[in-house]
Coordinates of C-alpha atoms in Angstrom, one line a residue:
M625 CA -28.1 23.4 -49.1
D626 CA -27.3 19.9 -50.3
L627 CA -29.3 17.5 -48.1
S628 CA -26.6 14.9 -48.4
S629 CA -24.2 17.1 -46.5
L630 CA -26.6 16.9 -43.5
S631 CA -25.6 13.2 -43.1
R632 CA -22.3 14.5 -41.8
F633 CA -24.1 15.6 -38.6
H634 CA -25.4 12.3 -37.1
P635 CA -25.4 12.1 -33.2
R636 CA -24.8 8.6 -31.8
L637 CA -27.8 9.1 -29.6
L638 CA -30.1 8.6 -32.7
D639 CA -28.7 5.1 -33.1
D640 CA -28.7 4.3 -29.4
L641 CA -32.4 5.1 -29.1
R642 CA -33.5 2.8 -32.0
A643 CA -33.5 -0.3 -29.8
Y644 CA -33.9 1.4 -26.4
S645 CA -35.6 -0.4 -23.6
R646 CA -36.8 0.2 -20.0
E647 CA -33.9 -1.9 -18.7
R648 CA -31.4 0.4 -20.5
L649 CA -33.3 3.5 -19.3
A650 CA -33.0 2.3 -15.7
K651 CA -29.2 1.8 -16.1
D652 CA -28.7 5.1 -17.7
I653 CA -30.7 6.9 -15.0
G654 CA -28.7 5.2 -12.3
A655 CA -25.4 6.0 -14.0
G656 CA -26.4 9.6 -14.7
L657 CA -27.4 10.2 -11.0
T658 CA -24.0 8.8 -9.9
V659 CA -21.9 10.9 -12.3
G660 CA -24.0 14.0 -11.5
V661 CA -23.0 13.8 -7.9
V662 CA -19.4 13.1 -8.8
A663 CA -19.3 16.1 -11.1
L664 CA -20.5 18.5 -8.5
P665 CA -17.3 19.1 -6.6
L666 CA -15.1 18.8 -9.7
A667 CA -17.0 21.5 -11.6
M668 CA -16.8 24.0 -8.8
A669 CA -13.1 23.2 -8.1
F670 CA -12.1 23.6 -11.8
A671 CA -13.9 26.9 -12.1
I672 CA -12.4 28.4 -8.9
A673 CA -8.9 27.2 -9.9
S674 CA -9.4 28.9 -13.3
G675 CA -10.1 32.2 -11.7
L676 CA -13.9 32.0 -12.2
P677 CA -16.9 31.8 -9.8
P678 CA -18.0 28.2 -9.0
Q679 CA -21.3 28.7 -10.8
A680 CA -19.4 29.1 -14.1
G681 CA -18.1 25.5 -13.7
L682 CA -21.5 24.1 -12.6
W683 CA -23.4 25.6 -15.5
T684 CA -20.7 24.6 -18.0
A685 CA -21.1 21.0 -16.7
I686 CA -24.9 21.2 -17.0
V687 CA -25.2 22.8 -20.4
A688 CA -22.1 21.4 -22.1
G689 CA -22.6 18.0 -20.5
F690 CA -26.2 17.8 -21.9
L691 CA -25.2 19.0 -25.4
I692 CA -22.1 16.7 -25.7
A693 CA -24.2 13.7 -24.5
A694 CA -27.1 14.5 -26.9
L695 CA -25.0 15.4 -30.0
G696 CA -21.7 13.5 -29.5
G697 CA -20.2 10.7 -31.5
T698 CA -19.9 8.3 -28.5
S699 CA -22.5 6.7 -26.4
V700 CA -21.1 7.1 -22.9
Q701 CA -18.7 10.1 -22.8
I702 CA -19.4 12.8 -20.2
G703 CA -18.5 16.3 -21.1
G704 CA -17.8 19.3 -18.9
P705 CA -15.0 21.5 -17.5
A706 CA -11.7 19.7 -17.2
G707 CA -8.5 20.0 -15.3
A708 CA -6.5 20.4 -18.5
F709 CA -8.1 23.8 -19.2
I710 CA -7.3 25.3 -15.8
V711 CA -3.9 26.7 -16.8
I712 CA -4.9 28.2 -20.1
V713 CA -8.2 29.6 -18.8
Y714 CA -6.5 31.2 -15.8
G715 CA -4.0 32.8 -18.1
I716 CA -6.6 34.2 -20.4
V717 CA -8.7 35.6 -17.5
Q718 CA -5.6 37.3 -16.1
Q719 CA -4.5 38.8 -19.4
H720 CA -7.8 39.5 -21.2
G721 CA -10.5 39.3 -18.5
V722 CA -13.6 37.1 -18.4
G723 CA -14.9 38.8 -21.6
G724 CA -11.8 37.6 -23.4
L725 CA -12.3 34.1 -22.2
L726 CA -15.9 34.1 -23.5
V727 CA -14.9 35.3 -26.9
S728 CA -12.0 32.8 -27.1
T729 CA -14.2 29.9 -26.0
F730 CA -16.9 30.9 -28.5
C731 CA -14.4 31.1 -31.4
A732 CA -12.8 27.8 -30.3
G733 CA -16.3 26.2 -30.5
I734 CA -16.8 27.4 -34.0
L735 CA -13.3 26.1 -35.0
L736 CA -14.0 22.7 -33.4
F737 CA -17.3 22.4 -35.3
V738 CA -15.6 23.2 -38.6
M739 CA -12.9 20.7 -37.9
G740 CA -15.5 18.0 -37.4
W741 CA -17.6 19.1 -40.4
F742 CA -14.6 18.8 -42.7
R743 CA -13.7 15.4 -41.3
L744 CA -10.5 16.5 -39.6
G745 CA -11.1 14.5 -36.5
T746 CA -8.6 11.8 -37.4
L747 CA -5.8 14.4 -37.7
V748 CA -5.7 14.7 -33.9
R749 CA -4.4 11.1 -33.8
F750 CA -1.2 12.4 -35.5
V751 CA -0.1 14.2 -32.4
P752 CA 2.7 12.1 -30.9
V753 CA 2.1 10.4 -27.6
S754 CA 5.3 11.9 -26.2
V755 CA 3.9 15.4 -26.8
V756 CA 0.5 14.6 -25.2
T757 CA 2.3 13.1 -22.2
G758 CA 4.6 16.0 -21.8
F759 CA 2.0 18.7 -21.7
T760 CA -0.4 16.6 -19.6
N761 CA 2.3 16.1 -17.0
G762 CA 3.2 19.8 -17.2
I763 CA -0.4 20.8 -16.7
A764 CA -0.7 18.5 -13.7
V765 CA 2.3 20.2 -12.1
L766 CA 0.8 23.7 -12.7
I767 CA -2.5 22.6 -11.3
G768 CA -0.8 21.4 -8.2
L769 CA 1.2 24.6 -7.8
S770 CA -1.9 26.7 -8.3
Q771 CA -3.7 25.0 -5.5
L772 CA -1.0 25.8 -2.9
R773 CA -2.7 29.1 -2.1
D774 CA -5.9 27.5 -0.9
A775 CA -4.3 24.2 0.4
L776 CA -2.0 26.2 2.7
G777 CA -4.6 28.9 3.4
L778 CA -2.2 31.7 2.3
R779 CA -3.4 35.3 2.4
V780 CA -2.8 36.2 -1.2
E781 CA -5.0 38.7 -3.0
K782 CA -4.3 37.4 -6.5
M783 CA -2.2 34.5 -7.8
P784 CA -0.1 35.0 -10.9
A785 CA -0.5 32.7 -13.9
D786 CA 3.2 31.9 -14.6
F787 CA 5.4 29.3 -12.9
F788 CA 8.0 31.7 -11.5
G789 CA 5.3 34.1 -10.4
I790 CA 3.4 31.3 -8.5
V791 CA 6.6 30.1 -6.8
H792 CA 7.6 33.7 -5.8
T793 CA 4.2 34.5 -4.5
V794 CA 3.8 31.3 -2.5
W795 CA 7.4 31.6 -1.1
G796 CA 6.8 35.2 0.0
S797 CA 3.5 34.3 1.7
L798 CA 4.5 31.3 3.7
H799 CA 4.3 33.4 6.9
T800 CA 0.5 33.5 6.5
V801 CA 0.1 29.7 6.4
N802 CA -3.2 28.5 8.0
P803 CA -2.8 25.2 9.8
Y804 CA -6.5 24.5 9.6
A805 CA -6.5 24.8 5.8
I806 CA -3.5 22.4 5.7
A807 CA -5.3 19.9 7.9
L808 CA -8.4 20.0 5.7
A809 CA -6.5 19.7 2.4
G810 CA -4.3 16.9 3.9
L811 CA -7.3 15.0 5.2
C812 CA -9.0 15.4 1.8
V813 CA -6.1 14.0 -0.2
V814 CA -5.5 11.1 2.2
G815 CA -9.2 10.3 2.2
L816 CA -9.4 10.3 -1.6
F817 CA -6.6 7.8 -1.7
V818 CA -7.9 5.6 1.1
W819 CA -11.7 5.6 0.4
P820 CA -11.7 3.5 -2.8
R821 CA -9.4 1.0 -1.1
L822 CA -11.4 0.9 2.1
W823 CA -12.4 -2.7 1.4
A824 CA -9.3 -3.9 -0.5
V825 CA -8.2 -6.1 2.4
D826 CA -7.4 -9.7 2.6
S827 CA -10.2 -12.3 3.0
A828 CA -9.4 -13.2 6.6
F829 CA -9.7 -9.6 7.8
R830 CA -12.8 -9.2 5.8
Q831 CA -14.4 -12.3 7.4
W832 CA -13.4 -11.0 10.8
L833 CA -15.2 -7.7 10.0
E834 CA -18.4 -9.5 9.1
G835 CA -19.0 -10.1 12.8
F836 CA -19.9 -6.5 13.3
D837 CA -23.4 -5.2 12.7
Q838 CA -22.1 -1.9 11.2
V839 CA -20.1 -3.6 8.5
S840 CA -22.9 -3.9 5.9
A841 CA -23.8 -0.2 6.3
L842 CA -20.1 0.9 6.0
R843 CA -19.7 -1.3 2.9
A844 CA -22.7 0.4 1.3
T845 CA -21.4 3.9 2.1
S846 CA -17.9 2.9 0.8
R847 CA -19.5 2.8 -2.7
L848 CA -20.2 6.5 -2.6
P849 CA -18.0 8.7 -4.8
A850 CA -14.9 9.7 -2.8
P851 CA -14.9 13.4 -3.8
V852 CA -18.5 13.7 -2.6
V853 CA -17.7 12.0 0.8
A854 CA -14.7 14.3 1.3
L855 CA -16.7 17.4 0.4
V856 CA -19.6 16.6 2.8
T857 CA -17.7 15.3 5.7
L858 CA -14.9 17.8 5.8
S859 CA -17.3 20.7 5.2
A860 CA -19.3 19.5 8.2
L861 CA -16.2 19.1 10.2
A862 CA -14.9 22.6 9.5
A863 CA -18.4 24.1 10.3
W864 CA -18.8 22.0 13.5
L865 CA -15.3 22.9 14.9
E866 CA -15.7 26.5 13.6
W867 CA -12.3 26.4 11.9
P868 CA -11.2 29.8 10.5
V869 CA -10.8 28.9 6.9
E870 CA -11.9 30.6 3.7
T871 CA -15.1 29.2 2.1
I872 CA -17.0 29.6 -1.1
G873 CA -19.3 32.0 0.7
S874 CA -16.5 34.2 2.1
R875 CA -14.9 34.6 -1.3
F876 CA -17.7 34.4 -3.8
G877 CA -20.8 35.1 -1.7
G878 CA -22.3 31.7 -2.4
I879 CA -23.8 30.2 -5.6
P880 CA -26.9 31.9 -7.1
Q881 CA -30.0 29.7 -6.7
T882 CA -31.3 30.6 -10.2
L883 CA -30.8 29.8 -13.8
S884 CA -27.7 31.3 -15.4
S885 CA -28.3 34.6 -17.1
F886 CA -27.7 35.1 -20.8
V887 CA -24.4 36.8 -21.7
W888 CA -23.5 38.1 -25.1
P889 CA -19.7 38.3 -25.5
D890 CA -18.3 41.6 -26.7
V891 CA -16.9 40.4 -30.0
S892 CA -14.8 42.7 -32.1
W893 CA -12.2 42.0 -34.8
Q894 CA -9.5 43.6 -32.6
T895 CA -10.5 41.3 -29.7
V896 CA -10.5 38.2 -31.9
R897 CA -7.0 39.1 -33.3
Q898 CA -5.6 39.3 -29.8
L899 CA -7.1 35.9 -28.9
V900 CA -6.0 33.9 -31.9
M901 CA -3.4 31.8 -30.0
P902 CA -5.5 31.2 -26.9
T903 CA -8.4 30.2 -29.2
L904 CA -6.3 27.7 -31.1
T905 CA -4.9 26.3 -27.9
I906 CA -8.5 25.8 -26.4
A907 CA -9.6 24.1 -29.7
A908 CA -6.5 21.9 -30.0
L909 CA -6.6 20.9 -26.3
G910 CA -10.4 20.3 -26.4
A911 CA -10.0 18.1 -29.5
I912 CA -7.2 16.1 -28.1
E913 CA -8.7 15.6 -24.7
S914 CA -12.2 14.7 -26.0
L915 CA -10.9 12.2 -28.6
L916 CA -8.5 10.6 -26.1
C917 CA -11.4 10.3 -23.7
A918 CA -13.5 8.7 -26.5
R919 CA -10.8 6.1 -27.2
V920 CA -10.7 5.2 -23.5
A921 CA -14.4 4.9 -23.5
D922 CA -14.2 2.6 -26.5
Q923 CA -11.8 0.3 -24.7
L924 CA -13.8 0.1 -21.5
A925 CA -17.3 -0.1 -22.9
G926 CA -16.6 -2.1 -26.1
G927 CA -19.1 -2.2 -28.9
R928 CA -19.2 0.4 -31.6
K929 CA -16.2 2.7 -32.0
H930 CA -16.7 6.5 -31.6
D931 CA -17.1 8.9 -34.5
P932 CA -14.3 11.4 -34.0
N933 CA -15.8 14.0 -36.5
Q934 CA -19.2 13.9 -34.9
E935 CA -17.6 14.2 -31.5
L936 CA -15.7 17.3 -32.5
M937 CA -18.9 18.9 -33.9
A938 CA -20.7 18.2 -30.6
Q939 CA -17.7 19.7 -28.7
G940 CA -17.9 22.7 -31.0
V941 CA -21.6 23.3 -30.4
A942 CA -21.1 23.0 -26.6
N943 CA -18.2 25.4 -26.5
A944 CA -20.1 27.9 -28.7
V945 CA -23.1 27.8 -26.4
V946 CA -21.5 27.9 -22.9
P947 CA -20.0 31.4 -23.3
L948 CA -23.5 32.7 -23.7
I949 CA -24.3 31.7 -20.1
G950 CA -20.9 32.8 -18.8
G951 CA -19.4 29.4 -18.8
M952 CA -15.9 28.1 -19.5
P953 CA -14.4 25.7 -22.1
A954 CA -15.6 22.1 -22.0
T955 CA -14.4 18.8 -23.3
G956 CA -14.6 15.1 -22.7
T957 CA -13.6 14.1 -19.1
I958 CA -11.9 10.8 -18.5
A959 CA -12.7 10.4 -14.8
R960 CA -16.4 11.1 -15.1
T961 CA -16.6 9.0 -18.3
V962 CA -15.0 6.0 -16.6
T963 CA -17.4 6.5 -13.6
N964 CA -20.3 6.6 -16.1
I965 CA -19.3 3.4 -17.8
R966 CA -18.7 1.5 -14.5
S967 CA -22.1 2.7 -13.3
G968 CA -23.7 0.9 -16.2
A969 CA -24.4 3.6 -18.7
T970 CA -25.5 2.4 -22.2
S971 CA -26.3 5.6 -24.1
G972 CA -26.1 9.4 -24.1
V973 CA -29.2 9.4 -21.9
A974 CA -26.9 8.9 -19.0
G975 CA -25.0 12.1 -19.8
M976 CA -28.2 14.0 -20.1
V977 CA -29.4 12.7 -16.7
H978 CA -26.0 13.7 -15.2
A979 CA -26.7 17.3 -16.5
A980 CA -30.2 17.3 -15.1
T981 CA -29.0 16.0 -11.7
L982 CA -26.5 18.8 -11.5
A983 CA -29.1 21.4 -12.4
A984 CA -31.4 20.0 -9.7
I985 CA -28.7 20.2 -7.1
V986 CA -27.8 23.8 -8.1
L987 CA -31.4 25.0 -8.1
L988 CA -32.4 23.2 -4.8
A989 CA -29.3 23.1 -2.7
A990 CA -27.1 26.0 -3.8
P991 CA -27.2 27.8 -0.4
L992 CA -25.4 24.8 1.2
A993 CA -22.4 25.3 -1.1
R994 CA -21.4 28.6 0.7
H995 CA -20.1 26.5 3.6
I996 CA -17.6 24.4 1.5
P997 CA -14.0 25.3 2.5
L998 CA -11.8 26.2 -0.4
A999 CA -9.0 24.0 1.1
V1000 CA -11.2 20.9 0.5
L1001 CA -11.6 21.8 -3.1
A1002 CA -7.9 22.4 -3.3
G1003 CA -7.3 18.9 -1.9
I1004 CA -9.6 17.4 -4.5
L1005 CA -7.7 19.2 -7.3
L1006 CA -4.3 18.1 -5.9
F1007 CA -5.6 14.5 -6.1
V1008 CA -6.8 15.2 -9.7
A1009 CA -3.4 16.6 -10.6
W1010 CA -1.7 13.5 -9.2
N1011 CA -3.9 11.1 -11.1
M1012 CA -3.7 13.2 -14.2
G1013 CA 0.0 13.0 -14.6
E1014 CA 1.7 9.9 -16.1
W1015 CA 4.7 10.0 -13.8
R1016 CA 5.8 6.5 -14.6
E1017 CA 6.9 7.8 -18.0
F1018 CA 9.7 9.7 -16.3
V1019 CA 10.9 6.6 -14.5
Q1020 CA 10.7 4.4 -17.6
M1021 CA 12.3 7.0 -19.9
R1022 CA 15.5 5.0 -20.4
R1023 CA 13.5 2.5 -22.4
F1024 CA 12.6 5.0 -25.1
S1025 CA 14.5 6.6 -27.9
L1026 CA 16.3 9.9 -27.6
H1027 CA 13.7 11.4 -29.9
Y1028 CA 10.9 10.4 -27.5
R1029 CA 12.7 11.7 -24.5
L1030 CA 13.5 15.0 -26.2
M1031 CA 9.9 15.7 -27.2
L1032 CA 8.5 14.6 -23.8
L1033 CA 10.9 16.6 -21.7
S1034 CA 10.8 19.7 -23.9
T1035 CA 7.1 19.8 -24.0
F1036 CA 6.9 19.2 -20.2
F1037 CA 9.4 22.0 -19.2
V1038 CA 8.0 24.5 -21.7
T1039 CA 4.5 23.9 -20.4
V1040 CA 5.6 24.4 -16.8
I1041 CA 8.0 27.3 -17.2
F1042 CA 6.4 29.2 -20.1
D1043 CA 2.9 28.3 -21.3
L1044 CA 0.8 25.6 -22.8
T1045 CA 0.4 27.3 -26.2
L1046 CA 4.2 27.5 -26.7
A1047 CA 4.6 23.9 -25.5
V1048 CA 2.1 22.5 -28.0
E1049 CA 3.7 24.5 -30.8
L1050 CA 7.2 23.4 -29.8
G1051 CA 6.1 19.8 -29.4
L1052 CA 4.6 19.6 -32.8
V1053 CA 7.6 21.3 -34.4
L1054 CA 10.0 19.0 -32.7
A1055 CA 7.9 16.0 -33.7
V1056 CA 8.1 17.1 -37.4
V1057 CA 11.8 17.9 -37.3
L1058 CA 12.7 14.6 -35.5
F1059 CA 10.5 12.6 -37.9
V1060 CA 12.2 14.2 -40.9
R1061 CA 15.6 13.4 -39.3
R1062 CA 14.7 9.8 -38.7
Q1063 CA 13.2 9.3 -42.1
S1064 CA 16.3 10.8 -43.7
S1065 CA 18.5 8.5 -41.8
L1066 CA 16.7 5.5 -43.2
F1067 CA 17.5 6.6 -46.8
R1068 CA 20.7 5.2 -48.3
V1069 CA 22.5 4.7 -51.6
D1070 CA 24.8 1.8 -52.6
V1071 CA 27.1 2.9 -55.4
Q1072 CA 29.3 0.5 -57.5
S1073 CA 31.5 1.2 -60.5
R1074 CA 32.1 -1.6 -62.9
N1075 CA 33.8 -1.4 -66.4
G1076 CA 33.2 2.4 -66.5
E1077 CA 29.5 1.9 -65.7
I1078 CA 28.0 3.2 -62.5
R1079 CA 25.3 1.2 -60.8
A1080 CA 23.4 2.5 -57.7
R1081 CA 20.6 1.2 -55.6
L1082 CA 18.2 3.6 -53.8
Y1083 CA 16.6 2.6 -50.5
G1084 CA 13.9 4.4 -48.6
S1085 CA 12.3 7.8 -49.3
L1086 CA 14.2 10.4 -51.4
F1087 CA 12.8 13.7 -50.0
F1088 CA 14.1 17.1 -49.0
G1089 CA 15.6 15.8 -45.8
A1090 CA 17.6 13.0 -47.5
V1091 CA 19.0 14.5 -50.7
T1092 CA 22.4 15.0 -49.1
K1093 CA 22.7 11.2 -49.1
L1094 CA 23.2 11.4 -52.9
D1095 CA 26.6 13.1 -52.5
A1096 CA 28.5 9.8 -53.0
L1097 CA 26.5 9.2 -56.2
E1098 CA 27.2 12.7 -57.4
A1099 CA 31.0 12.3 -56.8
A1100 CA 30.9 9.0 -58.8
I1101 CA 29.1 10.6 -61.7
E1102 CA 31.7 13.4 -62.0
R1103 CA 34.1 10.6 -63.1
V1104 CA 31.9 8.8 -65.6
E1105 CA 33.3 8.4 -69.1
P1106 CA 31.4 9.6 -72.3
G1107 CA 29.2 6.9 -73.8
N1108 CA 28.8 4.9 -70.5
M1109 CA 25.6 4.2 -68.6
V1110 CA 24.6 5.3 -65.1
R1111 CA 22.0 2.8 -63.9
L1112 CA 19.7 3.5 -60.9
D1113 CA 17.9 0.5 -59.3
A1114 CA 14.7 2.1 -57.8
R1115 CA 12.9 -1.1 -56.7
H1116 CA 13.5 -0.1 -53.1
L1117 CA 12.7 3.6 -53.6
L1118 CA 9.3 4.0 -51.9
L1119 CA 8.8 7.8 -52.1
L1120 CA 10.0 10.7 -54.1
D1121 CA 9.2 14.4 -53.5
T1122 CA 9.9 17.4 -55.7
T1123 CA 13.2 18.2 -53.9
G1124 CA 14.4 14.7 -54.5
L1125 CA 13.3 14.9 -58.2
D1126 CA 15.1 18.3 -58.5
T1127 CA 18.3 16.6 -57.2
L1128 CA 17.9 13.7 -59.7
T1129 CA 17.4 16.3 -62.5
S1130 CA 20.7 18.0 -61.5
L1131 CA 22.4 14.6 -61.6
L1132 CA 20.9 13.9 -65.1
E1133 CA 22.2 17.3 -66.4
T1134 CA 25.7 16.4 -65.1
I1135 CA 25.5 13.0 -66.8
E1136 CA 24.4 14.6 -70.1
R1137 CA 27.2 17.1 -70.0
R1138 CA 29.7 14.2 -69.7
G1139 CA 28.2 12.5 -72.7
A1140 CA 26.7 9.5 -70.7
R1141 CA 23.2 8.3 -70.3
L1142 CA 20.9 7.7 -67.3
W1143 CA 18.8 4.6 -66.9
I1144 CA 16.3 4.1 -64.0
D1145 CA 14.5 0.8 -63.6
H1146 CA 11.9 -0.9 -61.4
L1147 CA 10.1 2.4 -60.6
H1148 CA 7.1 2.2 -58.2
D1149 CA 3.9 4.1 -59.0
Q1150 CA 4.5 7.2 -56.9
P1151 CA 8.0 8.0 -58.2
R1152 CA 7.0 7.1 -61.7
S1153 CA 3.9 9.4 -61.6
L1154 CA 5.9 12.4 -60.3
M1155 CA 8.6 11.9 -63.0
E1156 CA 6.0 11.7 -65.7
R1157 CA 4.1 14.8 -64.6
A1158 CA 7.4 16.8 -64.3
G1159 CA 8.6 15.7 -67.8
F1160 CA 11.6 13.9 -66.3
L1161 CA 11.0 10.5 -67.9
P1162 CA 11.4 11.5 -71.6
R1163 CA 15.0 12.6 -70.9
L1164 CA 16.0 9.1 -69.7
A1165 CA 17.6 6.4 -71.9
G1166 CA 15.1 3.8 -73.2
W1167 CA 12.0 5.9 -72.6
T1168 CA 9.1 5.7 -75.1
A1169 CA 6.0 7.8 -75.6
D1170 CA 4.0 4.8 -76.5
P1171 CA 1.5 4.4 -73.6
N1172 CA 1.2 0.7 -74.3
A1173 CA 5.0 0.2 -74.2
G1174 CA 5.5 2.2 -71.0
Y1175 CA 9.0 2.4 -69.7
P1176 CA 11.2 -0.8 -69.9
D1177 CA 12.7 -2.1 -66.8
D1178 CA 15.7 -3.9 -68.5
P1179 CA 18.3 -1.8 -70.3
P1180 CA 19.8 -2.9 -73.5
P1181 CA 22.9 -5.1 -73.3

């Protein structure tokens, strides 16, 4: 192997540790402990919502979180299970079982690593913002719908994966609503909204509160992560009042207090063929989510920008490993990454501490998790879905172009009504089609006839989507007299593709049949290069094969 190729794989952690200090270590440990506690309820909630046992989410957060922090291309990103995967993972589990999910995740990990190795990380930035916003909002709606079962306490044996199936099942089960579950989910959502704003009061009220001895203690507790506070307090409330609600223990039998066992996916060519589209969706979604998260981390943390290719390789390694322990897909997570940054993280050590914290909690306190009501986890996910959606984009849609609105709404509705795979495909196809349409509308031709001579100026890019704009020039050429000149001014012609050149060739043949000549001047490098390689230039008036003479810009008088 060429040793120089190994330089492609260069984790950011290697650079961060060169000037590492005790002060930075203390900050990273503090941040890692905080994020580890925050990740606990989210990892369980994402796994349960995806149709998997809670330990699948926990061990994914532990193993993938450690690998992404150690091998990634950013200093402060936290990896693990994410809400964006819930819909696609649930669909795969329903159609192909857990074994199909493991195979699909493993193949997606290999694909992500290959994308990073071949420097394709920057291509993810070509996905239009409208497409990303559309399927993000669609996923948020589906996450919210999928949690109605546990938030309402419905007696449903198995929830379908599609929109109409979910709506039909929920509607048909409303007679089984559990008011205690509704109370817990409602208190959880309200608490998650209120807790971070607990001390966002005016100064006069804050000064009045200072007179109470308990204020300093309350202020200290208000800094605890809201999901953890909701999980602990509402679980204790439900247990104390003995509310009849479903818990992790009643549905899953609790969380094993042991290391996750090694699982080898049943990989066969037939299985891989059936999972091509889910695999591509997991890889594409993981790449988009992780690199968007990395960009957010760059903006908040400042300093050195992330390496998108190294980040994709780290995501690939993590997603290739987690199926071996029965895990689920992982990617960069914005909420936990922001928490990590605000807690003072300076390097990937914080992410590794976050993984170690989760592992310690699972191994030491797993029996306590059996008492957690599923309605509380549903409330946490409802809050996540609300924060995940960019709902202001719908309100401000009038400001944007028709193209933007069409891509956003199409991707959104297809995500909600059909599936995420089709939505991403449709969004990208629409983006390409609308881009071609817009670029073709920018191309124009100004045609003038003077003393039997035709003069035309070309503006923009002459490519396959704009060749019909030459119809006016073609009509003028049909009337040119023998011995006259057709002059094309190409100083504003920025791009020429083979279809555009083929159209020019057809015009040249028409001109030659009528006994006239074609002159093109002020050619830019790209159109000139294509014309030379295609043998088009030697057929033009005034062309010379002398490389020093080139092609004159001024025709003879």
